mmCIF file of C-alpha atoms and ligand atoms in Angstrom:
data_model
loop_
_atom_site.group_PDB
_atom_site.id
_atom_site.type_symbol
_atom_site.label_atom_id
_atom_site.label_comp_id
_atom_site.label_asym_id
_atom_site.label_seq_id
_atom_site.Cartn_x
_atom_site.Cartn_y
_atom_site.Cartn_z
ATOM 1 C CA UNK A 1 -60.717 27.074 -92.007
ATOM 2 C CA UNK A 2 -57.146 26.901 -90.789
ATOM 3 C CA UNK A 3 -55.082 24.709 -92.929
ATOM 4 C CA UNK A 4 -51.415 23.211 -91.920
ATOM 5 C CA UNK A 5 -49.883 25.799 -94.382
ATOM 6 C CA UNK A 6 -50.677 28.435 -91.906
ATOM 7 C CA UNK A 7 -49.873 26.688 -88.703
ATOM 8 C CA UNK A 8 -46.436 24.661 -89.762
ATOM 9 C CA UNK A 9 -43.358 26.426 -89.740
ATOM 10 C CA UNK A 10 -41.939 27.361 -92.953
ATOM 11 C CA UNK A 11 -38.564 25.806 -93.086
ATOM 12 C CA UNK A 12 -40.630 22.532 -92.055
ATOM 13 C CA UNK A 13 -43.184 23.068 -95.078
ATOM 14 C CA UNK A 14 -40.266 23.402 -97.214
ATOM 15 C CA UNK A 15 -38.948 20.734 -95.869
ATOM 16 C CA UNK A 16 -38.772 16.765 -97.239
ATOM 17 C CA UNK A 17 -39.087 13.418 -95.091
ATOM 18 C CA UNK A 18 -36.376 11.809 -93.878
ATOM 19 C CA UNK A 19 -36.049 9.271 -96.958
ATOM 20 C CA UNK A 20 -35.551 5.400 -96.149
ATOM 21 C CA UNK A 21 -35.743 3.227 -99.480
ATOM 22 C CA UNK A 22 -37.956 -0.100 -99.619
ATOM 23 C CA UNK A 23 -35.496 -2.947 -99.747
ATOM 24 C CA UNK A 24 -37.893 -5.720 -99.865
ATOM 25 C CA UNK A 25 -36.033 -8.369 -101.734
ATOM 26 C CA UNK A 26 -32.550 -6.490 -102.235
ATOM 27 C CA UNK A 27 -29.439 -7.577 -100.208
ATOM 28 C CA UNK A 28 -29.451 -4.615 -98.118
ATOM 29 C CA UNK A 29 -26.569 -2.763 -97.831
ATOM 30 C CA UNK A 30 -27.466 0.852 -97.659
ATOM 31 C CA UNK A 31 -27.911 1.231 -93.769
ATOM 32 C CA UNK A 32 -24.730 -0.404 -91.667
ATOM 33 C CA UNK A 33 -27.133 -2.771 -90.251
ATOM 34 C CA UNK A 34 -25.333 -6.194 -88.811
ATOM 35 C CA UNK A 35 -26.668 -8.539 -91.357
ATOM 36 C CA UNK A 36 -26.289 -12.156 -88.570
ATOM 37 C CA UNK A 37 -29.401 -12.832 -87.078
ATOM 38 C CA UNK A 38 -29.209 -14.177 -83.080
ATOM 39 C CA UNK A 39 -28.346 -17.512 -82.820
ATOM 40 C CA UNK A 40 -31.482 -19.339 -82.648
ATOM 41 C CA UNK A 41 -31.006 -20.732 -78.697
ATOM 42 C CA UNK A 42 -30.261 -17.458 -78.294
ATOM 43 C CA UNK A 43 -32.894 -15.622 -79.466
ATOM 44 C CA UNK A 44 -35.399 -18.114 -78.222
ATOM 45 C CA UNK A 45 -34.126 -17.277 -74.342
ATOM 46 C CA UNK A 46 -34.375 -13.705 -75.415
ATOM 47 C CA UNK A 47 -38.246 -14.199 -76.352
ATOM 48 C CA UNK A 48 -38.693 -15.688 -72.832
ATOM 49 C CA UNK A 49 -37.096 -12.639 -71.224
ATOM 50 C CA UNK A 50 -39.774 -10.311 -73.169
ATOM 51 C CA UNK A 51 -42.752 -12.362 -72.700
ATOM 52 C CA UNK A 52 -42.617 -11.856 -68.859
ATOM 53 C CA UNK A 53 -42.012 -8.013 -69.508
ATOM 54 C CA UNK A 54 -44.937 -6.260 -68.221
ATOM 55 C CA UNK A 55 -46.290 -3.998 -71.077
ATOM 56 C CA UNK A 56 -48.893 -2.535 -68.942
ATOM 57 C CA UNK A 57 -46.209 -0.457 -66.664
ATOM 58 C CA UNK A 58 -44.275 2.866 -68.016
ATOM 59 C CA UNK A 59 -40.731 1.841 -68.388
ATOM 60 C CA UNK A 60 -38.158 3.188 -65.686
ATOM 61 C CA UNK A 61 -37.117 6.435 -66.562
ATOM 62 C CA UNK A 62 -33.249 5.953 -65.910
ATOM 63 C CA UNK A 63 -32.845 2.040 -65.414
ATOM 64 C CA UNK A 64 -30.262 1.660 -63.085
ATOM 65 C CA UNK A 65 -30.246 -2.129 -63.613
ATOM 66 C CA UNK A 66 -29.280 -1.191 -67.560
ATOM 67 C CA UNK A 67 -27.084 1.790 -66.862
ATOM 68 C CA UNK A 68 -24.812 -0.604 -64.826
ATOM 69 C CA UNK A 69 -24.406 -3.141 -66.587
ATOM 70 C CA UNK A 70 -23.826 -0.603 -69.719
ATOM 71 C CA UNK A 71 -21.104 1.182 -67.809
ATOM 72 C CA UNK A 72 -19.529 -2.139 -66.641
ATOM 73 C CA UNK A 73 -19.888 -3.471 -70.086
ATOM 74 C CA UNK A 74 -18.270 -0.646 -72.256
ATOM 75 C CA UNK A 75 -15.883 0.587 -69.667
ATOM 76 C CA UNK A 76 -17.590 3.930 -68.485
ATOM 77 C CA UNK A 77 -14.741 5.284 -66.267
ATOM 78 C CA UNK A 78 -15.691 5.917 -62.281
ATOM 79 C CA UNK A 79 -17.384 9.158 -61.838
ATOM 80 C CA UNK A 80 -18.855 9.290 -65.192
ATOM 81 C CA UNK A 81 -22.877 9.344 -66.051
ATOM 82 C CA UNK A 82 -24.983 6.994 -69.065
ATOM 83 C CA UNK A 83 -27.803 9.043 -70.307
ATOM 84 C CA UNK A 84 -30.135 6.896 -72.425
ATOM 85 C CA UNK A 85 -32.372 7.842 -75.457
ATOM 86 C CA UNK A 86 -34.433 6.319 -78.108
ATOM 87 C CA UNK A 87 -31.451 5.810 -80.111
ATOM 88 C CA UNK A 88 -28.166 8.128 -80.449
ATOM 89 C CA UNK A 89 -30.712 10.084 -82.604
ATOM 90 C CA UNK A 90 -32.639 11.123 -79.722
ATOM 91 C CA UNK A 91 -29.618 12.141 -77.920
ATOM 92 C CA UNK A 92 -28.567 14.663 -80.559
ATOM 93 C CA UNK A 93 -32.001 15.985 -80.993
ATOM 94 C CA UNK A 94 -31.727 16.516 -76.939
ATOM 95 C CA UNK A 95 -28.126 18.553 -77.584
ATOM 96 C CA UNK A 96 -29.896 20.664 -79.391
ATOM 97 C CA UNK A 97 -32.964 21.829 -77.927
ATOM 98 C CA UNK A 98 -31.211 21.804 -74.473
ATOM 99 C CA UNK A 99 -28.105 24.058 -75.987
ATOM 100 C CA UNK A 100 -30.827 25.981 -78.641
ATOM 101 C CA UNK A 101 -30.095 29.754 -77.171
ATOM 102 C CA UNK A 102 -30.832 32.754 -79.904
ATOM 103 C CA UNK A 103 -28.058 32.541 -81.982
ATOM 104 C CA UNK A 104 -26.199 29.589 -80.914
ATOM 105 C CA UNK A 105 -24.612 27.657 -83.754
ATOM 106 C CA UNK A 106 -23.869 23.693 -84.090
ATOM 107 C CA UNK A 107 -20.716 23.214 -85.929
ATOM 108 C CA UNK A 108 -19.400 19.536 -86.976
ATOM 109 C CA UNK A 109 -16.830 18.803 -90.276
ATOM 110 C CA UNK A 110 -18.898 17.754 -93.482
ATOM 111 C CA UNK A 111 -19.464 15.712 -94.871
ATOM 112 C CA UNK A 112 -20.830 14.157 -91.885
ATOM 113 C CA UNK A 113 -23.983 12.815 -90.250
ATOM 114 C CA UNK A 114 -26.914 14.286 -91.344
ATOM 115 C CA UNK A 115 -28.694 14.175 -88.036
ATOM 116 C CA UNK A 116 -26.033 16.913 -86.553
ATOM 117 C CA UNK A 117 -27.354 19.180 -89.402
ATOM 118 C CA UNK A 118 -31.072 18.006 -89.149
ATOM 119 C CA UNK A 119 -30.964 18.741 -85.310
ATOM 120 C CA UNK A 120 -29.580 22.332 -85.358
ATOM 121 C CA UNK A 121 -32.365 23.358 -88.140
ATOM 122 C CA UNK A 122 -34.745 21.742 -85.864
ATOM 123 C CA UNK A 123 -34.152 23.575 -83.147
ATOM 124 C CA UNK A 124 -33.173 26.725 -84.812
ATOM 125 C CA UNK A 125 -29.674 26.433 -83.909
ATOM 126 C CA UNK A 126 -27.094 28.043 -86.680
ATOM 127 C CA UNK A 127 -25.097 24.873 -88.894
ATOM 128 C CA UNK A 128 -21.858 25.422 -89.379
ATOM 129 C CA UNK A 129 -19.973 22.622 -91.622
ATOM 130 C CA UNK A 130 -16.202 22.585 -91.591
ATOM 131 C CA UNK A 131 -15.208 20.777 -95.413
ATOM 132 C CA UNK A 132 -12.916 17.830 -95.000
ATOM 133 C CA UNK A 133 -9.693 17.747 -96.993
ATOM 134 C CA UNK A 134 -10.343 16.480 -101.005
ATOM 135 C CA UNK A 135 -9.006 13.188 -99.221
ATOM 136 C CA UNK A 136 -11.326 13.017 -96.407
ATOM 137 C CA UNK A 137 -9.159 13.717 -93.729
ATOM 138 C CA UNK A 138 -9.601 16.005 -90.867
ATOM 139 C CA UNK A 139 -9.125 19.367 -91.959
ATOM 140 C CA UNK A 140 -7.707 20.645 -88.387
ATOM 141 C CA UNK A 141 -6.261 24.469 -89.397
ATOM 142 C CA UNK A 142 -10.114 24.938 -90.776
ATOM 143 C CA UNK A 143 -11.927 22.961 -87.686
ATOM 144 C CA UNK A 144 -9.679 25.216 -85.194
ATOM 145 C CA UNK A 145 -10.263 29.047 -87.698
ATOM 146 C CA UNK A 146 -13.989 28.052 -87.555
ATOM 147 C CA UNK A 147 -14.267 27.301 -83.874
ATOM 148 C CA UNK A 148 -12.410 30.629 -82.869
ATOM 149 C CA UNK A 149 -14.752 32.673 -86.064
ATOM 150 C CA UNK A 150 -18.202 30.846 -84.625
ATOM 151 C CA UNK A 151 -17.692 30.294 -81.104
ATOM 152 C CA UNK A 152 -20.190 27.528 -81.609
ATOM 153 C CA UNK A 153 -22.204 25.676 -78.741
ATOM 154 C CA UNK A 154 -21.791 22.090 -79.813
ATOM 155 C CA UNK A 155 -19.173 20.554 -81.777
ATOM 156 C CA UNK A 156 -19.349 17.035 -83.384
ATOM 157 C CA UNK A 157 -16.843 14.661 -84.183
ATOM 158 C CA UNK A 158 -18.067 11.182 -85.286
ATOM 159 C CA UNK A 159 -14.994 8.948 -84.463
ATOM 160 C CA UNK A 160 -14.977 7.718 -87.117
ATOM 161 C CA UNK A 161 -17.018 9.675 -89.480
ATOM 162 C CA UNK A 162 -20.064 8.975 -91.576
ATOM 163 C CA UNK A 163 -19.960 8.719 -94.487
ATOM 164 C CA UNK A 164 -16.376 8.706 -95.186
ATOM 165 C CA UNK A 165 -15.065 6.406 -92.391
ATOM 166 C CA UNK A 166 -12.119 8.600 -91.419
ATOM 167 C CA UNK A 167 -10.938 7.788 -87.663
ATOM 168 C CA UNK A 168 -9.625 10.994 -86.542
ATOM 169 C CA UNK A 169 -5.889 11.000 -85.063
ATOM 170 C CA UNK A 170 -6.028 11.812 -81.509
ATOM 171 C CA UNK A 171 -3.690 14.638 -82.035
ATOM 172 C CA UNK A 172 -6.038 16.026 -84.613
ATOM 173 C CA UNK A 173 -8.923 16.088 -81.777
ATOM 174 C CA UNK A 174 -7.342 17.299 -78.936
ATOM 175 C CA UNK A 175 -6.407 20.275 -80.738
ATOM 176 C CA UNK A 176 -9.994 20.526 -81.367
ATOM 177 C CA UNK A 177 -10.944 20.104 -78.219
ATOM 178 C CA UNK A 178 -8.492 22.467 -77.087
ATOM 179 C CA UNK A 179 -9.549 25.200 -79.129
ATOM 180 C CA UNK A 180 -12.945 24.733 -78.237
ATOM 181 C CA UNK A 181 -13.359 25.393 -74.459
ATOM 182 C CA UNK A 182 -15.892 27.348 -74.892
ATOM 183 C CA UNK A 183 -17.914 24.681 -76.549
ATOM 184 C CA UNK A 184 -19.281 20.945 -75.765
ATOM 185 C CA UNK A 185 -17.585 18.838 -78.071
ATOM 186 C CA UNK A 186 -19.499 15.489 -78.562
ATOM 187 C CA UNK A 187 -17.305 12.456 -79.978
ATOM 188 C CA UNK A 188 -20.266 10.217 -81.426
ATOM 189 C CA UNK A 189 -18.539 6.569 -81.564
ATOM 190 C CA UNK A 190 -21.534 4.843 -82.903
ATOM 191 C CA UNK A 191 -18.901 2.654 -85.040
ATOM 192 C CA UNK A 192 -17.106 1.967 -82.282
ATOM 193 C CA UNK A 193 -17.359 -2.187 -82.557
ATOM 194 C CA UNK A 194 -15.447 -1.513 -85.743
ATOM 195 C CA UNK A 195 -13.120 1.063 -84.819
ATOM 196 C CA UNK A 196 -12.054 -0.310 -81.828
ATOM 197 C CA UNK A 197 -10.881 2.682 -80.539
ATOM 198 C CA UNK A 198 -12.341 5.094 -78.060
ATOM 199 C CA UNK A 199 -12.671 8.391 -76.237
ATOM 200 C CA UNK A 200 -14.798 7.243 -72.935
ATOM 201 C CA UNK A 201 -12.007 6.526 -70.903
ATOM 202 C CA UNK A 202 -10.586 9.828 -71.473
ATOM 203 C CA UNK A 203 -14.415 11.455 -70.984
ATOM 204 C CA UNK A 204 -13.730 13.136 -67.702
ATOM 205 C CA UNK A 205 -10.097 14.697 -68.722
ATOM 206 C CA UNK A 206 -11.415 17.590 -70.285
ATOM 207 C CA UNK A 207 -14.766 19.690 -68.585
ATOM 208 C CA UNK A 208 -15.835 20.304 -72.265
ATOM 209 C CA UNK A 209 -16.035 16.487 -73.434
ATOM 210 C CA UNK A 210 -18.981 13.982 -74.091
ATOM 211 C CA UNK A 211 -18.926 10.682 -75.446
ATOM 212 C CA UNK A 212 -22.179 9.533 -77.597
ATOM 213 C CA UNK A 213 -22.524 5.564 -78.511
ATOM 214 C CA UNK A 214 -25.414 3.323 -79.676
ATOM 215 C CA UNK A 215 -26.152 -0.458 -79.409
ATOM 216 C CA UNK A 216 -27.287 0.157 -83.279
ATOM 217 C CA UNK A 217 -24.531 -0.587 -85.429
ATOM 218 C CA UNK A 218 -23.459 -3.438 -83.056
ATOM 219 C CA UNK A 219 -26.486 -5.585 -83.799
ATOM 220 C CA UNK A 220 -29.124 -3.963 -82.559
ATOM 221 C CA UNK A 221 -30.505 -1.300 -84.462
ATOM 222 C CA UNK A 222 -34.077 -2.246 -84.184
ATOM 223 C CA UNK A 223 -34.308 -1.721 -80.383
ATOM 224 C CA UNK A 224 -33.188 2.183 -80.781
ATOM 225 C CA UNK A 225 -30.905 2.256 -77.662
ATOM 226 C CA UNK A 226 -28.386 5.338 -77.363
ATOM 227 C CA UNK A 227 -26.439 6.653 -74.733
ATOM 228 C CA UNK A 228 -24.513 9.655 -73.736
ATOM 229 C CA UNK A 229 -21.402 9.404 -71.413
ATOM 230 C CA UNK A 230 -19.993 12.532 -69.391
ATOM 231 C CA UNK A 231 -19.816 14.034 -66.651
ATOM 232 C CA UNK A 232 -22.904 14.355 -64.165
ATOM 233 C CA UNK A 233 -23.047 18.182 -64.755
ATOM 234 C CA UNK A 234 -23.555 18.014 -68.375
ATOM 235 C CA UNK A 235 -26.279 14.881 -68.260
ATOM 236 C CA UNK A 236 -27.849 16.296 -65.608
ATOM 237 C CA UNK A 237 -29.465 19.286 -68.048
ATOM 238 C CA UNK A 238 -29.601 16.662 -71.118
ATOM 239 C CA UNK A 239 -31.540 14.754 -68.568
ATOM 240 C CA UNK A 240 -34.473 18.034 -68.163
ATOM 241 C CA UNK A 241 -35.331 18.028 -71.943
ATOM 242 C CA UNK A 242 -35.646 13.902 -71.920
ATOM 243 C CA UNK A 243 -39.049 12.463 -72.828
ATOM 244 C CA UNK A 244 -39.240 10.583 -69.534
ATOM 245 C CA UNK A 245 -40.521 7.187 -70.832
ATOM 246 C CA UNK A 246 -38.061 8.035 -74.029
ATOM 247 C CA UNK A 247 -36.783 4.256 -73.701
ATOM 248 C CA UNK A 248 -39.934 1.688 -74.296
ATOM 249 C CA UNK A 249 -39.774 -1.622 -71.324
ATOM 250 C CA UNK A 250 -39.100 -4.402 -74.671
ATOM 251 C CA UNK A 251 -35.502 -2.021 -75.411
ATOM 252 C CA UNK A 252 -34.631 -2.162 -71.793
ATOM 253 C CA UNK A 253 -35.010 -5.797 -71.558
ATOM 254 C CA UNK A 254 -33.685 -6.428 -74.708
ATOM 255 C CA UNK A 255 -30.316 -4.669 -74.376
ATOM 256 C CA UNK A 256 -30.110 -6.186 -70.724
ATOM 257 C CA UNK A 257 -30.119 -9.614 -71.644
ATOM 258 C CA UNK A 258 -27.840 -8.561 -74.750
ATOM 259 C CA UNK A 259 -25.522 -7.234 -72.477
ATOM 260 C CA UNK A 260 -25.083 -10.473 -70.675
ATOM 261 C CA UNK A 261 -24.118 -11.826 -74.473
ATOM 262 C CA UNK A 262 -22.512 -8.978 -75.940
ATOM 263 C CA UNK A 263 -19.747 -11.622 -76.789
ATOM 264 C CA UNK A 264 -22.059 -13.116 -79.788
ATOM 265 C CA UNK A 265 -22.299 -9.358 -81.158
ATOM 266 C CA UNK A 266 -18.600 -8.716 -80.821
ATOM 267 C CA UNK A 267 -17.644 -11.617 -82.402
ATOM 268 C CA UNK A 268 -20.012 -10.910 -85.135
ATOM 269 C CA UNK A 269 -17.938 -7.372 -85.189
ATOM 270 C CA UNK A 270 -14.996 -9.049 -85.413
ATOM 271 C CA UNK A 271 -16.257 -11.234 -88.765
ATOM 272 C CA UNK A 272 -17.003 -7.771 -90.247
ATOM 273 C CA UNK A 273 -13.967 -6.325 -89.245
ATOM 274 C CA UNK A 274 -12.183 -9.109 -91.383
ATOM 275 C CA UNK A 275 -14.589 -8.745 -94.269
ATOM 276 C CA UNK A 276 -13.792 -5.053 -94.322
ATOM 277 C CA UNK A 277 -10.553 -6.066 -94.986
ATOM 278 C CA UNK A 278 -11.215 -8.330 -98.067
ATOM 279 C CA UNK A 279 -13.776 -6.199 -99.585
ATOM 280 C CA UNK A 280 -11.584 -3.443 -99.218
ATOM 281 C CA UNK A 281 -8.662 -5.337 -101.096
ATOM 282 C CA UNK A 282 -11.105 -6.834 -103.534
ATOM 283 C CA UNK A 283 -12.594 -3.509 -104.464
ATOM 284 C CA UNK A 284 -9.415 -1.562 -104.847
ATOM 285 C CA UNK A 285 -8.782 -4.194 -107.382
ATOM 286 C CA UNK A 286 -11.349 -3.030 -109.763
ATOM 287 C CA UNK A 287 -10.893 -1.035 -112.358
ATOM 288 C CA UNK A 288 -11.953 2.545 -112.167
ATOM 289 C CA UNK A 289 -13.074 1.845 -108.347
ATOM 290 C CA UNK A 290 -11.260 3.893 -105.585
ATOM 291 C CA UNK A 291 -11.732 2.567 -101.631
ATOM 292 C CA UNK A 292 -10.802 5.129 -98.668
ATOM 293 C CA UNK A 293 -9.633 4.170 -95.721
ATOM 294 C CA UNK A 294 -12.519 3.269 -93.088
ATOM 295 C CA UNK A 295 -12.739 2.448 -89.664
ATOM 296 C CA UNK A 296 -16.220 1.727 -90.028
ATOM 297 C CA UNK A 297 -18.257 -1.209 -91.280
ATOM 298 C CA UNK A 298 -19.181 0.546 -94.439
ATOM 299 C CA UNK A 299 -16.475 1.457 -96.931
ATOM 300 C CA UNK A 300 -16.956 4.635 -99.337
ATOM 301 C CA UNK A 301 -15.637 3.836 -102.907
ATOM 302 C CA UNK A 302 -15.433 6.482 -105.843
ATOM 303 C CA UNK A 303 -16.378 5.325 -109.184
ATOM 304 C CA UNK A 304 -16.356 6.870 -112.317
ATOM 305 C CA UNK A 305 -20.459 7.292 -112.509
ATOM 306 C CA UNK A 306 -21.577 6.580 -109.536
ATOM 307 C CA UNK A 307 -25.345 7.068 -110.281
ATOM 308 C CA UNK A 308 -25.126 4.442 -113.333
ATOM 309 C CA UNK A 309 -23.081 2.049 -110.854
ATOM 310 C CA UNK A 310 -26.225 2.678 -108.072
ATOM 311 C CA UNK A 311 -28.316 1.852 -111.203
ATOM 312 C CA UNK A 312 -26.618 -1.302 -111.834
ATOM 313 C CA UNK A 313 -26.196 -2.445 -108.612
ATOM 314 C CA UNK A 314 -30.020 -2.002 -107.805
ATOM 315 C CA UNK A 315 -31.120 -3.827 -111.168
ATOM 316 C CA UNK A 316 -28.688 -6.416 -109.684
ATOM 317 C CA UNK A 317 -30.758 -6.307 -106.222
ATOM 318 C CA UNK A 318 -28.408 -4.975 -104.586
ATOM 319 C CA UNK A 319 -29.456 -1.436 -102.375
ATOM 320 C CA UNK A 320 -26.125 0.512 -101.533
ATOM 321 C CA UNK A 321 -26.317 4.408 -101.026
ATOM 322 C CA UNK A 322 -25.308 6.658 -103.251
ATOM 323 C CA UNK A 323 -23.816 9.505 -101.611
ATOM 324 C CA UNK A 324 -22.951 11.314 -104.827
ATOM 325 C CA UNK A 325 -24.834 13.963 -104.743
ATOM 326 C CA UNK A 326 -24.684 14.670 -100.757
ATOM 327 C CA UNK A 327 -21.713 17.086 -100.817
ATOM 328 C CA UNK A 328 -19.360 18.144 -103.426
ATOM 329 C CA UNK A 329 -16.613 16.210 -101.780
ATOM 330 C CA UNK A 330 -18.237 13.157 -102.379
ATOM 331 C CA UNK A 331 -18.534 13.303 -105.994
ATOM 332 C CA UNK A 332 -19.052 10.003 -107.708
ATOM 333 C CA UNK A 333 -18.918 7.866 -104.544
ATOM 334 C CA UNK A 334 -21.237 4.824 -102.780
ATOM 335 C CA UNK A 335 -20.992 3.866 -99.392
ATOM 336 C CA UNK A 336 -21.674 -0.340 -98.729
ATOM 337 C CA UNK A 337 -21.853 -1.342 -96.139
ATOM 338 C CA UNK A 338 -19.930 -4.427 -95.302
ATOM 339 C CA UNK A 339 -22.103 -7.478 -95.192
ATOM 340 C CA UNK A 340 -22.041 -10.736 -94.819
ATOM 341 C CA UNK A 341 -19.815 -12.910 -96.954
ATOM 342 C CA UNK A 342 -21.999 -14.240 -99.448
ATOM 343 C CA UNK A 343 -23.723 -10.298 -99.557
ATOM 344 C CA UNK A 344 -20.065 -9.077 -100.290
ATOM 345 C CA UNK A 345 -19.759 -11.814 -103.079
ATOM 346 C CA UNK A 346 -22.927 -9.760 -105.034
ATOM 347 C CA UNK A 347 -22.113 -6.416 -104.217
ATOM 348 C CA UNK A 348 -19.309 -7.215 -105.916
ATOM 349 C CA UNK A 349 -19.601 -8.938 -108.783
ATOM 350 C CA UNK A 350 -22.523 -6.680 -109.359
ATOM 351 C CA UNK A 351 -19.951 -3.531 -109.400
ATOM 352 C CA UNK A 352 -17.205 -5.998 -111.192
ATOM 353 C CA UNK A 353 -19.857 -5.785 -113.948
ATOM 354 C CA UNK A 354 -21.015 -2.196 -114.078
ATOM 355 C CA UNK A 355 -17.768 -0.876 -114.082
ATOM 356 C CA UNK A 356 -17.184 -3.366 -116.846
HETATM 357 C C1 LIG B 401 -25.809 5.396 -87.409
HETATM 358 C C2 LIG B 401 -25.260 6.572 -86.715
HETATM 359 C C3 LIG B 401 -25.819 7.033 -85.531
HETATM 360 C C4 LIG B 401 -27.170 6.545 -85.169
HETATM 361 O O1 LIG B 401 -27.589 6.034 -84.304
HETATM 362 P P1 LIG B 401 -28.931 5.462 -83.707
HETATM 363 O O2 LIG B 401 -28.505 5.098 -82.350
HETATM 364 O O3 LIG B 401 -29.313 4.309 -84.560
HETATM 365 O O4 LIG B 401 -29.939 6.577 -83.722
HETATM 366 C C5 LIG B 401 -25.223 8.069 -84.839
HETATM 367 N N1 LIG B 401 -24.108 8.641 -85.330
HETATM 368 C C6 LIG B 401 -23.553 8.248 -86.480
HETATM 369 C C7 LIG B 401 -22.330 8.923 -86.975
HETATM 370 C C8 LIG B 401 -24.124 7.211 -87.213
HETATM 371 O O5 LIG B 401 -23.607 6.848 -88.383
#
C-alpha cells in the first residue's frame, strides 16, 4: 500500500508545522494582534450586517463594492489596481507560484518575515537572505551586490520590518529599487497603522514596484483580508493563480462595514502608537534590557538570556516570542508586542523581575 512517505515531497516530509503557541489564559503578546475589542454598539451593528449575509452564495470574486471603498480609504493613487487575498499571506504565496520559473530566486534582507522564505521553498523558488547590519539597519551596499550577483525575481522589503521594526529610509529603498529593474520589488506595509508612512502613493512611479498591506495588524486579523496594490499589468497575472472564492462573503462584509469605521481602528492605532512610546522608554530603563528602534507595534528588546527571560515571563502568564534563536543577529532578543496599557504594566514588571 502507498503510504504518504512515498507520495509527499521530501523537503515537505522534512518539514515542521507552522508553530502557533496555546495562549489560553496568558496576556498575549506574541502575535501583534490589536488587543481593543469593537465597541460594543459597534460590534452589535456589525452582527446585523453579517446576519443578512447570504452564506449560501460563493463570494464575489473581485468585490468591486470593497475594492472601492479600500482604494478610497487608504489612498490607492488613480490608475492603480487592489488585488485581494485570504490575508497578505495568500498574496505572497501567489508571488511565488505566479513568478516560480526553474531557477528563479526570492531574495528579501533577514532577518525578516518568515512567510517570504516559507513561500519561495514552497514553490521551489531559490531564498536568498541579505543579513541586516549587527544594528538592524538596512544593509544597502549588500542588498544592491546581492541583487546584481542573483538577479532575483522578487524582492521584499517589509516597511518596516519584522521582527526588528526597522523603517527603511527612502533613500535606502530607492537605491534598491533602482538596482533592481530587473526584479518586482514588493514593499509589504502590513504595519503601516503604526508606521504611518507609506509607499502606495508612489506605486505607479517605478514599472518594477508593488505595494502589499493587510487589515490584520489594524484590528482585524481574524477576518484574513490582504491586498496587493500596483499597476494593472502586474495584478492582472497575480490575479490567474488566485483561488477565485479566495476571500469568504463574512470577510467581505466585515471589512466593508469596517471601512465605513476605520476611524475606531485608527484611533486604537494611535493609543498604541503612544504606548510604544512609554514601553519603549520604560524598557530601556531596565537593567541589562536593550530596545531598538521600531516603527511597528511590537518592539524587539535584547536581554542578557533571553530564553530564561521567555521562561519567566511565561511562568508570569505572559506569552511574548522569543526570537533568539531565529537568526544569529537576533541573539538574546524578544519581540512584544505592544498591548494594551494594563498588558504593558505585566509584561513589564514580569521582565523588571527576571532581569532582577
Ligand atoms: C503580520 C505580517 C503580515 C501578515 O499578514 P496577514 O495579512 O495576517 O497574512 C505580512 N507581512 C508582515 C511583515 C507581517 O509581519
Amino acid at each position: 500500500m502507498t503510504k504518504p512517505e512515498d507520495i509527499i515531497r521530501a523537503d515537505v516530509l522534512s518539514m515542521t508545522t507552522y508553530a502557533v503557541a496555546d495562549a489560553t489564559g496568558f496576556v498575549k503578546l506574541d502575535a501583534m494582534e490589536n488587543p481593543f475589542p469593537l465597541p460594543a454598539p459597534l460590534a452589535a451593528q456589525l452582527g446585523e450586517v453579517l446576519a443578512a449575509v447570504a452564506l449560501n452564495r460563493y463570494p464575489e470574486p473581485r468585490p468591486a463594492a470593497l475594492i472601492e471603498k479600500l482604494k478610497a480609504v487608504m489612498g490607492v493613487p488613480a490608475g492603480a489596481d487592489v488585488l485581494l487575498g485570504n490575508g497578505s499571506d495568500e498574496l505572497i504565496s501567489m508571488i511565488a507560484v505566479a513568478c516560480a520559473k526553474p531557477g528563479a530566486k526570492l531574495l528579501a534582507p533577514v532577518p525578516g518575515f518568515v512567510m517570504y522564505q516559507m513561500s519561495a521553498k514552497f514553490a521551489h523558488l531559490e531564498f536568498v537572505g541579505v543579513p541586516h547590519r549587527a544594528d538592524l539597519t538596512l544593509d544597502t551596499d549588500a542588498m544592491v551586490a546581492a541583487i546584481a550577483e542573483h538577479k532575483p525575481a522578487i524582492v521584499y522589503l517589509a516597511y518596516p520590518n519584522n521582527p526588528t521594526g526597522t523603517l527603511y529610509p527612502d533613500a535606502d529603498i530607492e537605491r534598491v529599487i533602482e538596482q533592481a529593474k530587473g526584479s518586482l520589488v514588493v514593499i509589504d506595509e502590513a504595519y503601516q497603522p503604526f508606521a504611518q508612512k507609506s509607499w502606495i502613493g508612489r506605486v505607479l512611479q517605478y514599472e518594477n514596484v508593488v505595494v502589499m498591506r493587510t487589515v490584520s495588524k489594524l484590528g482585524l486579523a481574524g477576518i484574513r483580508l490582504g491586498y496587493l496594490v500596483g499597476a494593472p499589468a502586474w495584478l492582472t497575472e497575480f490575479d490567474k493563480v488566485r483561488p477565485p472564492y479566495n476571500v469568504n462573503v463574512l470577510t467581505q462584509a466585515a471589512a466593508e462595514f469596517m471601512l465605513e469605521h476605520v476611524d475606531v481602528l485608527e484611533g486604537q492605532a494611535a493609543e498604541l502608537r503612544a504606548e510604544r512610546a512609554k514601553l519603549a522608554a520604560a524598557l530601556a530603563a531596565l537593567s541589562g534590557a536593550s530596545v531598538f528602534p521600531s516603527a511597528a507595534n511590537f518592539l524587539l528588546v535584547r536581554v542578557p538570556d533571553s530564553d530564561a527571560a521567555f521562561n519567566a515571563l511565561l511562568n508570569a502568564k505572559v506569552l511574548v516570542k522569543n526570537v533568539g534563536k531565529m537568526h544569529p543577529l537576533l541573539t538574546n532578543c524578544l519581540r512584544l508586542t505592544v498591548g494594551a496599557p494594563n498588558e504593558n504594566a505585566q509584561m513589564l514588571a514580569a521582565l523588571e523581575q527576571a532581569l532582577k
